[in-house]
PDB file of C-alpha atoms in Angstrom:
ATOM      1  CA  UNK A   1       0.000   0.000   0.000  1.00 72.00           C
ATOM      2  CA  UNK A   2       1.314   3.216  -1.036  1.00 81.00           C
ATOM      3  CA  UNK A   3       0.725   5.669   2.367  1.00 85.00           C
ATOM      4  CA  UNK A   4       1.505   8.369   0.277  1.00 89.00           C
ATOM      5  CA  UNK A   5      -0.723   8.176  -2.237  1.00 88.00           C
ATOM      6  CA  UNK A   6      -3.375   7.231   1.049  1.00 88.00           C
ATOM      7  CA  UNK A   7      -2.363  10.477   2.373  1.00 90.00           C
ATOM      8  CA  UNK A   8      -3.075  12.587  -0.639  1.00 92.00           C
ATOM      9  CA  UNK A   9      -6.570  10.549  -0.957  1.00 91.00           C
ATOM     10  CA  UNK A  10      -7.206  11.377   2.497  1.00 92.00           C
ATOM     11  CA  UNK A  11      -6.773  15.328   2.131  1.00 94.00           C
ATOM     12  CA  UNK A  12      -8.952  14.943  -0.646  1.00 93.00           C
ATOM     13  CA  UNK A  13     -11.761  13.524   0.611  1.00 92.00           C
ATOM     14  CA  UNK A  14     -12.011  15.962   3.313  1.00 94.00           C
ATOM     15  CA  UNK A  15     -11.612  19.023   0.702  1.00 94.00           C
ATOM     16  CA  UNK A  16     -14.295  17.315  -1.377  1.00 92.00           C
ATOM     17  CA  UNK A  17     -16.136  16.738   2.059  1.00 91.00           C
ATOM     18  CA  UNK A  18     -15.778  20.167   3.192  1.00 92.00           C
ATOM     19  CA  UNK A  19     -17.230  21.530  -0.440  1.00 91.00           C
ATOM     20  CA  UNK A  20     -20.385  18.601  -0.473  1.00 88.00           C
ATOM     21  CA  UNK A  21     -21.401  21.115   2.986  1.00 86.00           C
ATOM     22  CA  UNK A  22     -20.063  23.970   2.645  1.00 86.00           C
ATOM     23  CA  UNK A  23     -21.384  24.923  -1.080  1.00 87.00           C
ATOM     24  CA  UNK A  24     -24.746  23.830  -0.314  1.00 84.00           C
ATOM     25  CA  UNK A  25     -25.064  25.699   2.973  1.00 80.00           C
ATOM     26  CA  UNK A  26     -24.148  28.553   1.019  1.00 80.00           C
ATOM     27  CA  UNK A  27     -27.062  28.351  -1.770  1.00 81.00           C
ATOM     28  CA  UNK A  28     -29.829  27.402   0.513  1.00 78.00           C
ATOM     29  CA  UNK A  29     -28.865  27.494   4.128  1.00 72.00           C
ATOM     30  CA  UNK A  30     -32.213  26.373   5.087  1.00 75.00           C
ATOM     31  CA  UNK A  31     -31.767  23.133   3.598  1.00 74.00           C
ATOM     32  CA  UNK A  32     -29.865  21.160   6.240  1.00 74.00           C
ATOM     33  CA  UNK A  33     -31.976  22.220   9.091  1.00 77.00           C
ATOM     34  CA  UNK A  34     -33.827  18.639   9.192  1.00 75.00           C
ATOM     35  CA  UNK A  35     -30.353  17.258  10.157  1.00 73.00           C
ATOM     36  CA  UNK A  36     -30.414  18.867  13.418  1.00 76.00           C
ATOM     37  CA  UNK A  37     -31.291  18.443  16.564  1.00 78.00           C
ATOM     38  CA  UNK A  38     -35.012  18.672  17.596  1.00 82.00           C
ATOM     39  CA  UNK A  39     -34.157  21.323  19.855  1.00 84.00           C
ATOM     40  CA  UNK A  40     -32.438  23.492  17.246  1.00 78.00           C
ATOM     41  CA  UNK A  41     -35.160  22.686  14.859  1.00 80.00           C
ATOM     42  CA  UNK A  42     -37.887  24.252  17.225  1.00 83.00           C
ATOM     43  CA  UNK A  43     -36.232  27.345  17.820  1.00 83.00           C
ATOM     44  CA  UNK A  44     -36.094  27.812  14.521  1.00 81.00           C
ATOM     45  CA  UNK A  45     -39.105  26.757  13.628  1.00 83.00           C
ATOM     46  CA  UNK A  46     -40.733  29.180  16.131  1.00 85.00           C
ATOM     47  CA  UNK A  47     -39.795  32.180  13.469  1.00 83.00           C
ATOM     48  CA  UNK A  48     -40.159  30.632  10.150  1.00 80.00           C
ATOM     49  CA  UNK A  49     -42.198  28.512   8.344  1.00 82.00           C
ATOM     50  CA  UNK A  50     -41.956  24.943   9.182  1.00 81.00           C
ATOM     51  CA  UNK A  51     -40.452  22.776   6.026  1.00 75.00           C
ATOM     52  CA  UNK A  52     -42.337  19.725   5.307  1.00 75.00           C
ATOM     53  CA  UNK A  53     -40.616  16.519   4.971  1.00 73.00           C
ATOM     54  CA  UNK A  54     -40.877  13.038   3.442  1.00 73.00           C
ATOM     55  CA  UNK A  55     -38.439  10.758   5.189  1.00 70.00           C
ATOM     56  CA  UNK A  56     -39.551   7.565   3.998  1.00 76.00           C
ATOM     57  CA  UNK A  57     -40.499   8.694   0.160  1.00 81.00           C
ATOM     58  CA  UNK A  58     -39.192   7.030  -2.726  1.00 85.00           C
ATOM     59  CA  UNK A  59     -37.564   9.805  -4.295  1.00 82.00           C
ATOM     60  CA  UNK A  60     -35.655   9.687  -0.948  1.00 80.00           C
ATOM     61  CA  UNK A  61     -34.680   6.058  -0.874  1.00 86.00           C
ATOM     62  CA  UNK A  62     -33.453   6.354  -4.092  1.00 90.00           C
ATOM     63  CA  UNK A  63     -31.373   9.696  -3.562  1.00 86.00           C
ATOM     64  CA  UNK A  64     -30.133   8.138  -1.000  1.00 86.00           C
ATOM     65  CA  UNK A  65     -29.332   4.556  -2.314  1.00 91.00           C
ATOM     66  CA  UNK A  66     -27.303   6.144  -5.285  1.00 94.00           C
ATOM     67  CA  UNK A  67     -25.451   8.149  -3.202  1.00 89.00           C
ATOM     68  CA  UNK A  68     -24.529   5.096  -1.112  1.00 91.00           C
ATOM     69  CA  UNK A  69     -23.810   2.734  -4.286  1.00 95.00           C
ATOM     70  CA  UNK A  70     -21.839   5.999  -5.651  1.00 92.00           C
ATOM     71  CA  UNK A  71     -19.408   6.429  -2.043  1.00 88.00           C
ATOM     72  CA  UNK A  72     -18.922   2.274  -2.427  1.00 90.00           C
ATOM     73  CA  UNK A  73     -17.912   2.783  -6.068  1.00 92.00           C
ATOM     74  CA  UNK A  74     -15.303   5.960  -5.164  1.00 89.00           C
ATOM     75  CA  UNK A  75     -13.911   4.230  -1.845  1.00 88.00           C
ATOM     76  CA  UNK A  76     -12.840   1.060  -4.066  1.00 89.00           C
ATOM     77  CA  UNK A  77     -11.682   2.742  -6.274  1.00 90.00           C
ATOM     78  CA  UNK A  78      -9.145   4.781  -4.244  1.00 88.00           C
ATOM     79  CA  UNK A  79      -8.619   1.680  -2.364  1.00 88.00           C
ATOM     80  CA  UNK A  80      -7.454  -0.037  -5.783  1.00 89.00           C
ATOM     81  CA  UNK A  81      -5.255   2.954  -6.660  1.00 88.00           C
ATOM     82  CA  UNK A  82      -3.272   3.142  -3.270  1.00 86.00           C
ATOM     83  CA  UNK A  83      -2.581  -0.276  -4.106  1.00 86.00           C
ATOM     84  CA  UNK A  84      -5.237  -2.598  -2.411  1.00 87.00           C
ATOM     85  CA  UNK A  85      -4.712  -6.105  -3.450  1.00 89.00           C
ATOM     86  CA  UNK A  86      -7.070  -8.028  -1.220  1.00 91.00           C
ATOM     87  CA  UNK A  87     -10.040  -7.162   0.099  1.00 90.00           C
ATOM     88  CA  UNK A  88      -9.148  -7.244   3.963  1.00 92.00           C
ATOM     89  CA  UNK A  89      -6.360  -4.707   2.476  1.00 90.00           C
ATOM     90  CA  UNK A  90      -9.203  -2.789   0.779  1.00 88.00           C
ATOM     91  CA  UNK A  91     -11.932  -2.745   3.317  1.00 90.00           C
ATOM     92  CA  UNK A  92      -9.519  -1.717   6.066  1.00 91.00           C
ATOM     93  CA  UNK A  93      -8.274   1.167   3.922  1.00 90.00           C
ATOM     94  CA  UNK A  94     -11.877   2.357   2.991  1.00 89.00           C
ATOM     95  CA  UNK A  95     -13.053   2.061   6.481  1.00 92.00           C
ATOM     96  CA  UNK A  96      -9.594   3.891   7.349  1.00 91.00           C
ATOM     97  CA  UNK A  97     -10.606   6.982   4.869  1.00 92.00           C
ATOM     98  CA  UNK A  98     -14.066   7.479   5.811  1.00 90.00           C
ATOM     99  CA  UNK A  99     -13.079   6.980   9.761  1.00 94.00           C
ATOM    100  CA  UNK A 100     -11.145  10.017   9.074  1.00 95.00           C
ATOM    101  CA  UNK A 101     -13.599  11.998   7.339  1.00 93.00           C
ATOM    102  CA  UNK A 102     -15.657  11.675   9.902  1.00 94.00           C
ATOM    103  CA  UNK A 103     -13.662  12.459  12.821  1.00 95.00           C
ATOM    104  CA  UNK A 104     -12.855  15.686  10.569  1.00 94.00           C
ATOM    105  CA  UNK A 105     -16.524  16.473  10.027  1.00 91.00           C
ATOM    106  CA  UNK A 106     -17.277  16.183  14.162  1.00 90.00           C
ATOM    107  CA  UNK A 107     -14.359  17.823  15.643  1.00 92.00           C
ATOM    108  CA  UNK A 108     -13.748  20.301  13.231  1.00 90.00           C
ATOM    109  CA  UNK A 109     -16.708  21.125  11.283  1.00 86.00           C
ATOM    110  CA  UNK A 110     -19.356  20.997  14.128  1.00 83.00           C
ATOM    111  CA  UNK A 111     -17.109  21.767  16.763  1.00 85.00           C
ATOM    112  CA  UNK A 112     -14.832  24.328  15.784  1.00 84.00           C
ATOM    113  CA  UNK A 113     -16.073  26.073  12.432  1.00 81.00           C
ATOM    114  CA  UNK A 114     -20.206  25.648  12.967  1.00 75.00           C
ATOM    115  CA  UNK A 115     -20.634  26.263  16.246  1.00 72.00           C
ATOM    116  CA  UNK A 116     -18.026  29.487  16.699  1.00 72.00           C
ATOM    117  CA  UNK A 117     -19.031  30.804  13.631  1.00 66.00           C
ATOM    118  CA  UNK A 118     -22.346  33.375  14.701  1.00 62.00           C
ATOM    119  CA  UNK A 119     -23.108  34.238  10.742  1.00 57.00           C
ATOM    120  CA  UNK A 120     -22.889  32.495   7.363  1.00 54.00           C
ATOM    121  CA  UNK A 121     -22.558  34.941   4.701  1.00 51.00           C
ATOM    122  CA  UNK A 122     -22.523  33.853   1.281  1.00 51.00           C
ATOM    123  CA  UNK A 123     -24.605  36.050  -0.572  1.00 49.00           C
ATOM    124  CA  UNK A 124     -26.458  39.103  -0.281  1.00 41.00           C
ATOM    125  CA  UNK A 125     -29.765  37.445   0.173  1.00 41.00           C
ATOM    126  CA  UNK A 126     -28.473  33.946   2.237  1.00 39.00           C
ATOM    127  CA  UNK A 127     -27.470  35.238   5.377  1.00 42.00           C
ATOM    128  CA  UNK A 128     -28.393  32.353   7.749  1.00 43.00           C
ATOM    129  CA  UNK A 129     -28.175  32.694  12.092  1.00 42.00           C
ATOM    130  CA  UNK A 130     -27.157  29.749  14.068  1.00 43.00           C
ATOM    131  CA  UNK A 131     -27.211  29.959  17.528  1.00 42.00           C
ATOM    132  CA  UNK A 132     -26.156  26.579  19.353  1.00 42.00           C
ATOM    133  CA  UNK A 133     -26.533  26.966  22.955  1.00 41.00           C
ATOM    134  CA  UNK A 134     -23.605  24.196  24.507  1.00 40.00           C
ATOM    135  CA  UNK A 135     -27.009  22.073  25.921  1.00 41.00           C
ATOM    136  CA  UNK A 136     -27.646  21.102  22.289  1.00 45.00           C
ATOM    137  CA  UNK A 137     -24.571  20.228  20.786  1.00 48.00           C
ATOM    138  CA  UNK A 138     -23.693  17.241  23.902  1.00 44.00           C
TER     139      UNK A 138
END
């Protein structure tokens, strides 16, 4: 296995990460809310209009089943080109890479960048508020 190459993949993926939130946060802010916590949801929710939502919908199961088939698809394939050759090798590698994506996306996405940052500006019009009182995020 070729750490270097596993190293580059790895900075990569969190970039790529980092852009899959960051760029739709900053075209319709309003759009993650669901993925909240109750609590956050509320207080938002007591000033705007509540967002209907469809959890169990097909158009969801199969957003979400492509997405999954589409992560399996990329993971083996960086697994293969860091120089996988069995799939022990492969699997540990893949769980290795998303392990680390996600340990990026709690400690420093939600825990450092979202809940210090008090405004989102990315356009004129999309300003978005968070407030996250230290009860909701634990």
């Amino acid at each position: 296995m070729n750490w270097t190459i596993y190293g580059m993949e790895c900075v990569g993926a969190m970039i790529l990460f980092t852009c899959m939130i960051m760029i739709p946060l900053c075209k319709n802010p309003i759009w993650w809310i669901h993925d909240y916590p109750k609590d956050i949801q509320e207080k938002y929710f007591e000033t705007h209009e509540r967002i209907p939502t469809e959890v169990l919908s097909a158009p969801v199961f199969l957003k979400k089943g492509f997405a999954v088939l589409l992560a399996l698809s990329i993971l083996t394939a960086l697994a293969l080109a860091a120089g996988a050759t069995d799939f022990k090798t492969g699997f540990l590698y893949a769980y290795g890479l998303w392990l680390l994506v996600d340990w990026y996306d709690c400690f420093f996405l939600d825990w450092v960048l979202f809940a210090n940052v008090k405004r989102i500006v990315c356009r004129e019009r999309s300003t978005w508020t968070r407030r996250i009182t230290r009860r909701s995020i634990m």
